[in-house]
PDB file of C-alpha atoms in Angstrom:
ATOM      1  CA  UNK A  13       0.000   0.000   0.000  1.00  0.00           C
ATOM      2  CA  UNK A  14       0.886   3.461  -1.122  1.00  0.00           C
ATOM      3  CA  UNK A  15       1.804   5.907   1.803  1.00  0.00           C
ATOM      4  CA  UNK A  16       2.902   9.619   1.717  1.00  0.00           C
ATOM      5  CA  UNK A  17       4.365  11.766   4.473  1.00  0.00           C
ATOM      6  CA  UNK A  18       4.576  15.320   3.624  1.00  0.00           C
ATOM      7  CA  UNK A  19       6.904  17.897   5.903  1.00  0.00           C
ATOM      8  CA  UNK A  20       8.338  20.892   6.360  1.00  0.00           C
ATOM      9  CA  UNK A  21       5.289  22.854   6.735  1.00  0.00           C
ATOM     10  CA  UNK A  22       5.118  25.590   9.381  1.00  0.00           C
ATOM     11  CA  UNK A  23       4.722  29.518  10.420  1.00  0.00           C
ATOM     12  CA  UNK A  24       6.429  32.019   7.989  1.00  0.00           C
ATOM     13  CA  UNK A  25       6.270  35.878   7.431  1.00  0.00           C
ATOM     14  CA  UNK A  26       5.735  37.166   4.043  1.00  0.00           C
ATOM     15  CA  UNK A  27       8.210  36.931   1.388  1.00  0.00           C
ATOM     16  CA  UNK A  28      10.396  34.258   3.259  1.00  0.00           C
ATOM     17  CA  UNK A  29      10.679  30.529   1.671  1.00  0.00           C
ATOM     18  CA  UNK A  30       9.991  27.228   2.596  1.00  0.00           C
ATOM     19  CA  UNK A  31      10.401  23.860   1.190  1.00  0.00           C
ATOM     20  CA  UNK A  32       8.105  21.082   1.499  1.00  0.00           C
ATOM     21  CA  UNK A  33       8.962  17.326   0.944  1.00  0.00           C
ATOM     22  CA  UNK A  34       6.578  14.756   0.265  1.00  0.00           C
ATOM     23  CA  UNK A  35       8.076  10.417   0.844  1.00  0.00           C
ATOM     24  CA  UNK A  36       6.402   8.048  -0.670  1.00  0.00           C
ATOM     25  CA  UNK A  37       6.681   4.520   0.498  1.00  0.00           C
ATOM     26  CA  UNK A  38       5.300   0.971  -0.265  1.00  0.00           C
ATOM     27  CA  UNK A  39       5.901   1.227  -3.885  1.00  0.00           C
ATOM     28  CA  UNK A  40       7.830   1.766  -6.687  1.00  0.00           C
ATOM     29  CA  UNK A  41       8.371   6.139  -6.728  1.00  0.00           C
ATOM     30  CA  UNK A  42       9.429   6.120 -10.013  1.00  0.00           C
ATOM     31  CA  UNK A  43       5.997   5.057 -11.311  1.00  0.00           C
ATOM     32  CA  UNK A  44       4.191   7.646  -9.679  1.00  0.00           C
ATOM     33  CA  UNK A  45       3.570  11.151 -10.977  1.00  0.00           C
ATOM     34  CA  UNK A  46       3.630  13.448  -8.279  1.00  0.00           C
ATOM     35  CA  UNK A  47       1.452  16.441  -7.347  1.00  0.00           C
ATOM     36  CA  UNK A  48       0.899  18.855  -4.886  1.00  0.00           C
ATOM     37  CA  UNK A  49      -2.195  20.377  -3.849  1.00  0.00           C
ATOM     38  CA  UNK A  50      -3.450  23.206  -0.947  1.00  0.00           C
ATOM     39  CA  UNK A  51      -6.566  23.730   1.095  1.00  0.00           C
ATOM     40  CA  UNK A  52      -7.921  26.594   2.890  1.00  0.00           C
ATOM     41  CA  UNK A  53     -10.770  26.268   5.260  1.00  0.00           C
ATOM     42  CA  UNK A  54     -13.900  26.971   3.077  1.00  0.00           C
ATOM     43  CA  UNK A  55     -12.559  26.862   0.130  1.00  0.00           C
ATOM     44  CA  UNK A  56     -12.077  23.740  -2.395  1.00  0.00           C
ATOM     45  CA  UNK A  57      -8.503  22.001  -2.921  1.00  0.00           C
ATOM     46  CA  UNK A  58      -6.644  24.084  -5.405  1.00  0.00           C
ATOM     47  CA  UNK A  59      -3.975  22.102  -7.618  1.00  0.00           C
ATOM     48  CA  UNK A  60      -0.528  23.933  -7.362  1.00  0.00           C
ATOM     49  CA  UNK A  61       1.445  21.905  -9.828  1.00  0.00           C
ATOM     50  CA  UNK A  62       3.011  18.121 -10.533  1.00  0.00           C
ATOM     51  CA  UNK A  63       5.995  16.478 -11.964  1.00  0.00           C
ATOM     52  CA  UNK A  64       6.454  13.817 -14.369  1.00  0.00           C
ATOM     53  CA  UNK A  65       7.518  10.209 -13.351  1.00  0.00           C
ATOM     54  CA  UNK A  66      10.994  10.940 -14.839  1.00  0.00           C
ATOM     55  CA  UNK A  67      11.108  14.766 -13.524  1.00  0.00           C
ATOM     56  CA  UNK A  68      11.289  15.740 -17.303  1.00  0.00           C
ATOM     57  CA  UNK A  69       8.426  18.051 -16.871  1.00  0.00           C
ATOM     58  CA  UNK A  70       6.632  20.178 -14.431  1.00  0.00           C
ATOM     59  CA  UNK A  71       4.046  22.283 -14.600  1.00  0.00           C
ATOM     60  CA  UNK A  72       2.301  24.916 -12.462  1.00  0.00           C
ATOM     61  CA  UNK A  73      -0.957  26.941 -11.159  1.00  0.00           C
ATOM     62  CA  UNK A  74      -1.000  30.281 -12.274  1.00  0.00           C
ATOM     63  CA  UNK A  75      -0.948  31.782  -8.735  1.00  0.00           C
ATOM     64  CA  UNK A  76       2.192  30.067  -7.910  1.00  0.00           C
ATOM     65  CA  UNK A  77       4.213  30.243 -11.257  1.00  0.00           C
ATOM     66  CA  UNK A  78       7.151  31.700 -10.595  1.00  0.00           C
ATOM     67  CA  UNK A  79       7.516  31.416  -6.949  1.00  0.00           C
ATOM     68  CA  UNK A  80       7.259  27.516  -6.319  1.00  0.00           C
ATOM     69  CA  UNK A  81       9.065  24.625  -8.171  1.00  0.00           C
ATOM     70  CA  UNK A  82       8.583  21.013  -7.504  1.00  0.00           C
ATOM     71  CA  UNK A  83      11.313  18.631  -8.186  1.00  0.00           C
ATOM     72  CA  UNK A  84      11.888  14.770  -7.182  1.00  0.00           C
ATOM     73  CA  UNK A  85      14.542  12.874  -6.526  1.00  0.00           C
ATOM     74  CA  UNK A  86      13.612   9.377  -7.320  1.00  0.00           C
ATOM     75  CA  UNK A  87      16.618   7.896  -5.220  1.00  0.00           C
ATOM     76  CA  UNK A  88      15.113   9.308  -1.991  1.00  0.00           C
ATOM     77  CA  UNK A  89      11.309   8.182  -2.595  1.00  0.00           C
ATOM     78  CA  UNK A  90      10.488  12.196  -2.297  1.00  0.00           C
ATOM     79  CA  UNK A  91       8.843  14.823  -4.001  1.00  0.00           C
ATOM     80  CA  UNK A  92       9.500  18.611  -3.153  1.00  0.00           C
ATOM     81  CA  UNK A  93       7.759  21.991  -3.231  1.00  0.00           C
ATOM     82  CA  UNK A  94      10.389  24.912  -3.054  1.00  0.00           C
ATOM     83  CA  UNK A  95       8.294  27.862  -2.271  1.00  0.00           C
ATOM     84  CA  UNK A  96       9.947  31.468  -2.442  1.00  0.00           C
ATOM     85  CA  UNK A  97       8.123  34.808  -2.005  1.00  0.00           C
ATOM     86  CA  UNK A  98       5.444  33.251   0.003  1.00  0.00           C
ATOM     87  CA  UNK A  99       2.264  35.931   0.481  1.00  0.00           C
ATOM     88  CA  UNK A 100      -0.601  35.317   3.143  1.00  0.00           C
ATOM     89  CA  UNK A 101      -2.741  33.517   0.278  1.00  0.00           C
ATOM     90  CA  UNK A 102      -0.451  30.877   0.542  1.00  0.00           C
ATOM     91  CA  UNK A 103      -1.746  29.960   3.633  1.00  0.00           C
ATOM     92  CA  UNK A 104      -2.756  26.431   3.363  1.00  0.00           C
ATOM     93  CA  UNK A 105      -2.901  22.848   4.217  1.00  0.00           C
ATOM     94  CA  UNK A 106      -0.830  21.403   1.832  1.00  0.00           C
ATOM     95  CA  UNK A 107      -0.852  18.054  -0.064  1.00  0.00           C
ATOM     96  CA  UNK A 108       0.600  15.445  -2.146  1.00  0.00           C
ATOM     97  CA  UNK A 109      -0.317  13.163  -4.139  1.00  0.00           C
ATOM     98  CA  UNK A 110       0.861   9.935  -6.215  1.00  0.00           C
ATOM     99  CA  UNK A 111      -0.743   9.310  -9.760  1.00  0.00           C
ATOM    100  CA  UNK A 112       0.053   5.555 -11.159  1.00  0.00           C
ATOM    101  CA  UNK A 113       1.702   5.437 -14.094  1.00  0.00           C
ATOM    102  CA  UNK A 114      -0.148   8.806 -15.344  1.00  0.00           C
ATOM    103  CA  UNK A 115       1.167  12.221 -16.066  1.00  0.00           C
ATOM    104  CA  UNK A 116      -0.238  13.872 -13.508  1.00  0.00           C
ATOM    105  CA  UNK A 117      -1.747  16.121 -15.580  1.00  0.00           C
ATOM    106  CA  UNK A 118      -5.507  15.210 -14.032  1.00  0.00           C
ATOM    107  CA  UNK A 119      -6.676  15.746 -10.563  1.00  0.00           C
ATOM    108  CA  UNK A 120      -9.114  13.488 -10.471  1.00  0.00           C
ATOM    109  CA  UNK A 121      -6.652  10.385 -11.589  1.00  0.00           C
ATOM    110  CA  UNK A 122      -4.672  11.292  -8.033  1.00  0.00           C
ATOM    111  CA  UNK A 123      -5.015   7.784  -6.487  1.00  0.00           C
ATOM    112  CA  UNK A 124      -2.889   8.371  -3.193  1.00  0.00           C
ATOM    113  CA  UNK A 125      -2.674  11.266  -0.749  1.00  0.00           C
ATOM    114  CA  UNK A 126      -0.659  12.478   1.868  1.00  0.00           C
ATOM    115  CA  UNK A 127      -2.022  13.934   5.486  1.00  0.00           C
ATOM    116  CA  UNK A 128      -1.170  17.048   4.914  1.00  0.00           C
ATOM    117  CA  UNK A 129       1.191  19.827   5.805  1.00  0.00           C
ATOM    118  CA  UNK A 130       0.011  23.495   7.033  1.00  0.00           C
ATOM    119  CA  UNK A 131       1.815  26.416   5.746  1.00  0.00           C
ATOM    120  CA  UNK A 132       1.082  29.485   7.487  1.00  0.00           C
ATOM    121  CA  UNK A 133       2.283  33.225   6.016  1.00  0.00           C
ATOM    122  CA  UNK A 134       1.728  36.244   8.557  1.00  0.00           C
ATOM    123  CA  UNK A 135       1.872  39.103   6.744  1.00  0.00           C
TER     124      UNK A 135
END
């Protein structure tokens, strides 16, 4: 069985950066496309971006472009969300997700998830 620990989550001011990192365990990483996702109370799960199996290609919400990157290392079993410039509408429990041998490209084909991380940017 698929299981994913996300960390590095915690209380930030505006503009700093965090990193997030996302282990996956109990299978194979490098058939899993990776994504990460955030939740604010009240609001529905927003996708911020994925990766590719391979790492070859990434790609991004609009609200985040530029200011978060997600890379894998398929050695380590982990995902990560580099996030720079962080404003208060970051402020989220954050996600990931594992996609089977899919692209990651569609939310809904996001078999496994992750607990959850909260991010939290004072302003």
């Amino acid at each position: 069985q698929v299981q994913l620990a996300e960390s590095g989550g915690g209380l930030v001011q505006a503009g700093d950066s965090l990193r997030l990192s996302c282990a996956l365990s109990g299978r194979t990483f490098s058939y899993y496309a990776m994504g990460w996702f955030r939740q604010c109370p009240g609001k529905e799960r927003e996708c911020v971006g994925g990766i590719r199996r391979s790492g070859s290609n990434t790609y991004y919400a609009d609200s985040v472009k530029g200011r978060f990157t997600i890379s894998r290392d398929n050695a380590k079993n982990t995902v990560y969300l580099q996030m720079h410039s962080l404003k208060p509408e970051d402020t989220a429990v954050y996600y990931c997700a594992a996609d089977y041998m899919g692209d990651g490209s569609r939310s809904r084909n996001y078999e496994y998830w992750g607990q959850g991380t909260q991010v939290t940017v004072s302003s």
